Amino acid sequence: MTVPETTVPAPRLSPTATLVLAVLLDQPMHPYEMLVRLRKRRDDRLVRLNPGAVYHAVDRLERDGLVERTGVDRDGNRPERTVYAITDAGVAAHHDRTRDLVRETPPEYPAFPVGLALVHDLPRDDALALLRERRAALAAATDGARERLEAVVARGLPRRVLLDADFELHRTAAEIAWLDATIADVESGALSWTEEFAPAFRFPRTTSPQETS
C-alpha cells in the first residue's frame, strides 16, 4: 500500500525573523552583528529589537532550515560567535513572507481608535485638550522624521529602501489633517458635545432577574 505524501506547510515567519533573513541576504554573520545591522537600518522602528529576540529568531530559522551555520568568528579575546548564512529555502521564505506582508490586510487593534470611541464620555474641554496634545506630539515627531529621511536620501540612500518611513510620514500627515478638522468642528460647535441620542440609538435599560421576581 502506497502512503500518500503529505505536504508540510512552510513556517510562518515573524516580522523579526523576516528582517533577520533580510540582513543575511547581504552576507553571512553572527547574531550580534545581525542586531547591530538591524539597528543601523533603524528596523527597531518596525519591531522590538533586542538580543533575545534576534537569537530566538535565528534558532527558529535554523530549526526550519532557513539559515545554516557556516563557521565561527573570533575577535581578539572575545568568545567565538557562530556565523550563519541564509539558505536557498530561506531566500524563498523571505520573498514569500515579504509578499504576504505587503498584500495582506489583517485586522489591527491600535489603542488610539479605542480612545476615540470613548472620548465622548469626557468633558468637551478635556477632549479638546487631548486632541490638541496628540496633534502637537505628532507634528513634532513628523518634523524630525522628515528631516532625517531627507538627510539620508541626500546622502545617497535609495528611496526604495525607505518606503516604510515614507508611508509612516504620509499616514501621520493624514492623521494630523483629521485632527485639525475634528478640533475645528468641536471648537465651532459643528461637532456637538451635548447632542442627545435619537430614540433609535437609545439602549433600553436591562432588567435584572432580581427586579422581575
PDB file of C-alpha atoms in Angstrom:
ATOM      1  CA  MET A   1       0.000   0.000   0.000  1.00  0.00           C
ATOM      2  CA  THR A   2       1.382   3.376  -1.006  1.00  0.00           C
ATOM      3  CA  VAL A   3       1.183   6.056   1.637  1.00  0.00           C
ATOM      4  CA  PRO A   4       0.344   9.410   0.050  1.00  0.00           C
ATOM      5  CA  GLU A   5       2.887  12.130   0.591  1.00  0.00           C
ATOM      6  CA  THR A   6       1.846  14.940   2.860  1.00  0.00           C
ATOM      7  CA  THR A   7       2.952  18.487   2.321  1.00  0.00           C
ATOM      8  CA  VAL A   8       4.249  20.215   5.426  1.00  0.00           C
ATOM      9  CA  PRO A   9       3.221  23.865   5.348  1.00  0.00           C
ATOM     10  CA  ALA A  10       6.074  26.334   5.365  1.00  0.00           C
ATOM     11  CA  PRO A  11       6.612  28.019   8.743  1.00  0.00           C
ATOM     12  CA  ARG A  12       5.053  31.457   9.018  1.00  0.00           C
ATOM     13  CA  LEU A  13       7.852  33.892   9.665  1.00  0.00           C
ATOM     14  CA  SER A  14       7.562  36.548  12.325  1.00  0.00           C
ATOM     15  CA  PRO A  15       8.442  40.118  11.293  1.00  0.00           C
ATOM     16  CA  THR A  16      11.692  39.844  13.288  1.00  0.00           C
ATOM     17  CA  ALA A  17      12.680  36.611  11.550  1.00  0.00           C
ATOM     18  CA  THR A  18      11.901  38.168   8.171  1.00  0.00           C
ATOM     19  CA  LEU A  19      14.167  41.118   8.976  1.00  0.00           C
ATOM     20  CA  VAL A  20      16.937  38.747  10.094  1.00  0.00           C
ATOM     21  CA  LEU A  21      16.736  36.968   6.750  1.00  0.00           C
ATOM     22  CA  ALA A  22      16.885  40.346   5.026  1.00  0.00           C
ATOM     23  CA  VAL A  23      20.266  41.253   6.546  1.00  0.00           C
ATOM     24  CA  LEU A  24      21.579  37.765   5.781  1.00  0.00           C
ATOM     25  CA  LEU A  25      20.822  38.365   2.109  1.00  0.00           C
ATOM     26  CA  ASP A  26      23.857  40.665   2.168  1.00  0.00           C
ATOM     27  CA  GLN A  27      26.347  38.257   3.750  1.00  0.00           C
ATOM     28  CA  PRO A  28      26.745  35.620   6.483  1.00  0.00           C
ATOM     29  CA  MET A  29      27.148  36.985  10.011  1.00  0.00           C
ATOM     30  CA  HIS A  30      26.733  36.134  13.670  1.00  0.00           C
ATOM     31  CA  PRO A  31      23.552  37.088  15.571  1.00  0.00           C
ATOM     32  CA  TYR A  32      25.063  40.071  17.386  1.00  0.00           C
ATOM     33  CA  GLU A  33      26.181  41.559  14.082  1.00  0.00           C
ATOM     34  CA  MET A  34      22.654  40.981  12.770  1.00  0.00           C
ATOM     35  CA  LEU A  35      21.315  43.018  15.686  1.00  0.00           C
ATOM     36  CA  VAL A  36      23.804  45.822  15.022  1.00  0.00           C
ATOM     37  CA  ARG A  37      22.904  45.881  11.321  1.00  0.00           C
ATOM     38  CA  LEU A  38      19.184  45.924  12.061  1.00  0.00           C
ATOM     39  CA  ARG A  39      19.592  48.841  14.449  1.00  0.00           C
ATOM     40  CA  LYS A  40      21.731  50.752  11.961  1.00  0.00           C
ATOM     41  CA  ARG A  41      18.968  50.241   9.410  1.00  0.00           C
ATOM     42  CA  ARG A  42      16.554  51.659  12.013  1.00  0.00           C
ATOM     43  CA  ASP A  43      14.475  48.497  11.836  1.00  0.00           C
ATOM     44  CA  ASP A  44      13.784  48.973  15.543  1.00  0.00           C
ATOM     45  CA  ARG A  45      11.090  51.373  14.294  1.00  0.00           C
ATOM     46  CA  LEU A  46       9.265  48.349  12.918  1.00  0.00           C
ATOM     47  CA  VAL A  47       9.696  45.659  15.579  1.00  0.00           C
ATOM     48  CA  ARG A  48      11.017  45.395  19.107  1.00  0.00           C
ATOM     49  CA  LEU A  49      14.698  44.517  18.721  1.00  0.00           C
ATOM     50  CA  ASN A  50      16.870  43.111  21.485  1.00  0.00           C
ATOM     51  CA  PRO A  51      19.480  40.328  21.641  1.00  0.00           C
ATOM     52  CA  GLY A  52      16.972  37.789  22.923  1.00  0.00           C
ATOM     53  CA  ALA A  53      14.546  38.405  20.059  1.00  0.00           C
ATOM     54  CA  VAL A  54      17.267  38.089  17.424  1.00  0.00           C
ATOM     55  CA  TYR A  55      18.838  34.948  18.918  1.00  0.00           C
ATOM     56  CA  HIS A  56      15.406  33.350  19.250  1.00  0.00           C
ATOM     57  CA  ALA A  57      14.616  34.170  15.623  1.00  0.00           C
ATOM     58  CA  VAL A  58      17.924  32.668  14.469  1.00  0.00           C
ATOM     59  CA  ASP A  59      17.261  29.472  16.448  1.00  0.00           C
ATOM     60  CA  ARG A  60      13.840  29.108  14.818  1.00  0.00           C
ATOM     61  CA  LEU A  61      15.229  29.843  11.366  1.00  0.00           C
ATOM     62  CA  GLU A  62      17.967  27.241  11.792  1.00  0.00           C
ATOM     63  CA  ARG A  63      15.480  24.665  13.034  1.00  0.00           C
ATOM     64  CA  ASP A  64      13.326  25.283   9.960  1.00  0.00           C
ATOM     65  CA  GLY A  65      16.278  25.028   7.578  1.00  0.00           C
ATOM     66  CA  LEU A  66      16.163  28.674   6.524  1.00  0.00           C
ATOM     67  CA  VAL A  67      19.640  29.524   7.835  1.00  0.00           C
ATOM     68  CA  GLU A  68      22.665  27.332   8.424  1.00  0.00           C
ATOM     69  CA  ARG A  69      25.903  27.539  10.375  1.00  0.00           C
ATOM     70  CA  THR A  70      28.939  28.290   8.244  1.00  0.00           C
ATOM     71  CA  GLY A  71      31.667  28.692  10.847  1.00  0.00           C
ATOM     72  CA  VAL A  72      32.730  30.737  13.832  1.00  0.00           C
ATOM     73  CA  ASP A  73      34.056  34.253  14.194  1.00  0.00           C
ATOM     74  CA  ARG A  74      36.654  35.153  16.828  1.00  0.00           C
ATOM     75  CA  ASP A  75      37.547  38.765  17.600  1.00  0.00           C
ATOM     76  CA  GLY A  76      40.506  39.079  19.947  1.00  0.00           C
ATOM     77  CA  ASN A  77      39.808  37.585  23.359  1.00  0.00           C
ATOM     78  CA  ARG A  78      36.057  37.573  22.867  1.00  0.00           C
ATOM     79  CA  PRO A  79      34.200  34.242  22.831  1.00  0.00           C
ATOM     80  CA  GLU A  80      33.679  32.575  19.487  1.00  0.00           C
ATOM     81  CA  ARG A  81      30.486  33.543  17.710  1.00  0.00           C
ATOM     82  CA  THR A  82      28.622  31.236  15.368  1.00  0.00           C
ATOM     83  CA  VAL A  83      28.211  32.633  11.857  1.00  0.00           C
ATOM     84  CA  TYR A  84      25.010  31.915   9.938  1.00  0.00           C
ATOM     85  CA  ALA A  85      24.153  32.113   6.247  1.00  0.00           C
ATOM     86  CA  ILE A  86      20.770  32.153   4.575  1.00  0.00           C
ATOM     87  CA  THR A  87      19.839  29.000   2.651  1.00  0.00           C
ATOM     88  CA  ASP A  88      18.022  28.789  -0.674  1.00  0.00           C
ATOM     89  CA  ALA A  89      14.895  27.864   1.278  1.00  0.00           C
ATOM     90  CA  GLY A  90      15.473  30.940   3.435  1.00  0.00           C
ATOM     91  CA  VAL A  91      15.647  33.216   0.395  1.00  0.00           C
ATOM     92  CA  ALA A  92      12.381  31.775  -0.914  1.00  0.00           C
ATOM     93  CA  ALA A  93      10.731  32.070   2.516  1.00  0.00           C
ATOM     94  CA  HIS A  94      11.877  35.684   2.858  1.00  0.00           C
ATOM     95  CA  HIS A  95      10.434  36.614  -0.526  1.00  0.00           C
ATOM     96  CA  ASP A  96       7.159  34.783   0.141  1.00  0.00           C
ATOM     97  CA  ARG A  97       6.700  36.402   3.548  1.00  0.00           C
ATOM     98  CA  THR A  98       7.509  39.846   2.156  1.00  0.00           C
ATOM     99  CA  ARG A  99       4.803  39.369  -0.472  1.00  0.00           C
ATOM    100  CA  ASP A 100       2.340  38.380   2.258  1.00  0.00           C
ATOM    101  CA  LEU A 101       3.219  41.365   4.450  1.00  0.00           C
ATOM    102  CA  VAL A 102       2.624  43.788   1.584  1.00  0.00           C
ATOM    103  CA  ARG A 103      -0.503  42.089   0.242  1.00  0.00           C
ATOM    104  CA  GLU A 104      -2.391  41.112   3.392  1.00  0.00           C
ATOM    105  CA  THR A 105      -4.728  43.429   5.287  1.00  0.00           C
ATOM    106  CA  PRO A 106      -5.237  41.717   8.657  1.00  0.00           C
ATOM    107  CA  PRO A 107      -7.297  43.497  11.315  1.00  0.00           C
ATOM    108  CA  GLU A 108      -5.201  45.669  13.587  1.00  0.00           C
ATOM    109  CA  TYR A 109      -6.197  46.903  17.010  1.00  0.00           C
ATOM    110  CA  PRO A 110      -4.261  50.101  17.823  1.00  0.00           C
ATOM    111  CA  ALA A 111      -5.094  51.924  21.040  1.00  0.00           C
ATOM    112  CA  PHE A 112      -5.961  55.349  19.595  1.00  0.00           C
ATOM    113  CA  PRO A 113      -9.283  54.321  17.979  1.00  0.00           C
ATOM    114  CA  VAL A 114     -10.318  52.825  21.322  1.00  0.00           C
ATOM    115  CA  GLY A 115      -9.684  56.200  22.921  1.00  0.00           C
ATOM    116  CA  LEU A 116     -11.679  57.927  20.181  1.00  0.00           C
ATOM    117  CA  ALA A 117     -14.583  55.551  20.758  1.00  0.00           C
ATOM    118  CA  LEU A 118     -14.646  56.584  24.430  1.00  0.00           C
ATOM    119  CA  VAL A 119     -13.553  60.228  24.389  1.00  0.00           C
ATOM    120  CA  HIS A 120     -17.169  61.435  24.187  1.00  0.00           C
ATOM    121  CA  ASP A 121     -17.505  60.332  27.829  1.00  0.00           C
ATOM    122  CA  LEU A 122     -15.071  63.093  28.840  1.00  0.00           C
ATOM    123  CA  PRO A 123     -15.963  66.775  29.197  1.00  0.00           C
ATOM    124  CA  ARG A 124     -15.659  68.717  25.944  1.00  0.00           C
ATOM    125  CA  ASP A 125     -12.707  70.815  27.118  1.00  0.00           C
ATOM    126  CA  ASP A 126     -10.805  67.718  28.255  1.00  0.00           C
ATOM    127  CA  ALA A 127     -11.385  66.044  24.898  1.00  0.00           C
ATOM    128  CA  LEU A 128     -10.217  69.137  23.028  1.00  0.00           C
ATOM    129  CA  ALA A 129      -7.073  69.399  25.141  1.00  0.00           C
ATOM    130  CA  LEU A 130      -6.214  65.754  24.487  1.00  0.00           C
ATOM    131  CA  LEU A 131      -6.739  66.065  20.738  1.00  0.00           C
ATOM    132  CA  ARG A 132      -4.569  69.190  20.627  1.00  0.00           C
ATOM    133  CA  GLU A 133      -1.881  67.457  22.690  1.00  0.00           C
ATOM    134  CA  ARG A 134      -1.806  64.492  20.321  1.00  0.00           C
ATOM    135  CA  ARG A 135      -1.716  66.794  17.305  1.00  0.00           C
ATOM    136  CA  ALA A 136       1.277  68.705  18.696  1.00  0.00           C
ATOM    137  CA  ALA A 137       3.175  65.499  19.515  1.00  0.00           C
ATOM    138  CA  LEU A 138       2.573  64.067  16.041  1.00  0.00           C
ATOM    139  CA  ALA A 139       3.642  67.300  14.350  1.00  0.00           C
ATOM    140  CA  ALA A 140       6.891  67.415  16.335  1.00  0.00           C
ATOM    141  CA  ALA A 141       7.677  63.774  15.581  1.00  0.00           C
ATOM    142  CA  THR A 142       6.858  64.215  11.899  1.00  0.00           C
ATOM    143  CA  ASP A 143       9.160  67.210  11.510  1.00  0.00           C
ATOM    144  CA  GLY A 144      12.092  65.274  12.947  1.00  0.00           C
ATOM    145  CA  ALA A 145      11.346  62.153  10.905  1.00  0.00           C
ATOM    146  CA  ARG A 146      11.052  64.145   7.682  1.00  0.00           C
ATOM    147  CA  GLU A 147      14.393  65.847   8.299  1.00  0.00           C
ATOM    148  CA  ARG A 148      16.111  62.500   8.940  1.00  0.00           C
ATOM    149  CA  LEU A 149      14.544  60.971   5.840  1.00  0.00           C
ATOM    150  CA  GLU A 150      15.604  63.863   3.629  1.00  0.00           C
ATOM    151  CA  ALA A 151      19.119  63.723   5.088  1.00  0.00           C
ATOM    152  CA  VAL A 152      19.707  60.046   4.292  1.00  0.00           C
ATOM    153  CA  VAL A 153      18.217  60.433   0.805  1.00  0.00           C
ATOM    154  CA  ALA A 154      20.555  63.374   0.185  1.00  0.00           C
ATOM    155  CA  ARG A 155      23.479  61.152   1.219  1.00  0.00           C
ATOM    156  CA  GLY A 156      22.531  58.655  -1.486  1.00  0.00           C
ATOM    157  CA  LEU A 157      20.317  56.053   0.199  1.00  0.00           C
ATOM    158  CA  PRO A 158      17.814  54.903  -2.460  1.00  0.00           C
ATOM    159  CA  ARG A 159      14.245  55.896  -1.716  1.00  0.00           C
ATOM    160  CA  ARG A 160      13.008  52.364  -2.486  1.00  0.00           C
ATOM    161  CA  VAL A 161      14.501  51.113   0.799  1.00  0.00           C
ATOM    162  CA  LEU A 162      12.724  53.881   2.725  1.00  0.00           C
ATOM    163  CA  LEU A 163       9.146  53.208   1.652  1.00  0.00           C
ATOM    164  CA  ASP A 164       8.159  52.256   5.205  1.00  0.00           C
ATOM    165  CA  ALA A 165       9.367  55.611   6.553  1.00  0.00           C
ATOM    166  CA  ASP A 166       7.689  57.469   3.686  1.00  0.00           C
ATOM    167  CA  PHE A 167       4.438  55.617   4.378  1.00  0.00           C
ATOM    168  CA  GLU A 168       4.547  56.495   8.077  1.00  0.00           C
ATOM    169  CA  LEU A 169       5.082  60.173   7.249  1.00  0.00           C
ATOM    170  CA  HIS A 170       2.075  60.216   4.937  1.00  0.00           C
ATOM    171  CA  ARG A 171      -0.091  58.294   7.407  1.00  0.00           C
ATOM    172  CA  THR A 172       0.835  60.694  10.195  1.00  0.00           C
ATOM    173  CA  ALA A 173       0.134  63.682   7.937  1.00  0.00           C
ATOM    174  CA  ALA A 174      -3.332  62.269   7.233  1.00  0.00           C
ATOM    175  CA  GLU A 175      -3.980  61.849  10.963  1.00  0.00           C
ATOM    176  CA  ILE A 176      -2.861  65.419  11.655  1.00  0.00           C
ATOM    177  CA  ALA A 177      -5.225  66.678   8.944  1.00  0.00           C
ATOM    178  CA  TRP A 178      -8.075  64.698  10.527  1.00  0.00           C
ATOM    179  CA  LEU A 179      -7.231  66.051  13.977  1.00  0.00           C
ATOM    180  CA  ASP A 180      -7.189  69.623  12.649  1.00  0.00           C
ATOM    181  CA  ALA A 181     -10.622  69.195  11.065  1.00  0.00           C
ATOM    182  CA  THR A 182     -12.095  67.490  14.133  1.00  0.00           C
ATOM    183  CA  ILE A 183     -10.687  70.054  16.568  1.00  0.00           C
ATOM    184  CA  ALA A 184     -12.095  72.852  14.401  1.00  0.00           C
ATOM    185  CA  ASP A 185     -15.530  71.180  14.323  1.00  0.00           C
ATOM    186  CA  VAL A 186     -15.605  70.762  18.109  1.00  0.00           C
ATOM    187  CA  GLU A 187     -14.478  74.361  18.654  1.00  0.00           C
ATOM    188  CA  SER A 188     -17.098  75.761  16.258  1.00  0.00           C
ATOM    189  CA  GLY A 189     -19.911  73.577  17.554  1.00  0.00           C
ATOM    190  CA  ALA A 190     -20.329  71.764  14.241  1.00  0.00           C
ATOM    191  CA  LEU A 191     -19.500  68.640  16.232  1.00  0.00           C
ATOM    192  CA  SER A 192     -21.772  68.892  19.258  1.00  0.00           C
ATOM    193  CA  TRP A 193     -20.681  67.544  22.626  1.00  0.00           C
ATOM    194  CA  THR A 194     -24.187  67.712  24.113  1.00  0.00           C
ATOM    195  CA  GLU A 195     -26.407  66.379  21.322  1.00  0.00           C
ATOM    196  CA  GLU A 196     -28.856  63.776  22.605  1.00  0.00           C
ATOM    197  CA  PHE A 197     -29.121  60.311  21.096  1.00  0.00           C
ATOM    198  CA  ALA A 198     -32.047  59.799  18.734  1.00  0.00           C
ATOM    199  CA  PRO A 199     -34.601  57.286  20.093  1.00  0.00           C
ATOM    200  CA  ALA A 200     -33.439  54.606  17.645  1.00  0.00           C
ATOM    201  CA  PHE A 201     -29.978  54.676  19.232  1.00  0.00           C
ATOM    202  CA  ARG A 202     -31.013  54.651  22.878  1.00  0.00           C
ATOM    203  CA  PHE A 203     -30.363  51.339  24.569  1.00  0.00           C
ATOM    204  CA  PRO A 204     -33.227  50.177  26.785  1.00  0.00           C
ATOM    205  CA  ARG A 205     -32.329  49.559  30.387  1.00  0.00           C
ATOM    206  CA  THR A 206     -31.725  45.874  31.073  1.00  0.00           C
ATOM    207  CA  THR A 207     -33.769  44.478  33.944  1.00  0.00           C
ATOM    208  CA  SER A 208     -32.001  42.082  36.289  1.00  0.00           C
ATOM    209  CA  PRO A 209     -33.692  38.801  37.329  1.00  0.00           C
ATOM    210  CA  GLN A 210     -33.976  40.100  40.911  1.00  0.00           C
ATOM    211  CA  GLU A 211     -36.010  43.095  39.731  1.00  0.00           C
ATOM    212  CA  THR A 212     -38.513  40.905  37.880  1.00  0.00           C
ATOM    213  CA  SER A 213     -39.063  38.436  40.720  1.00  0.00           C
TER     214      SER A 213
END
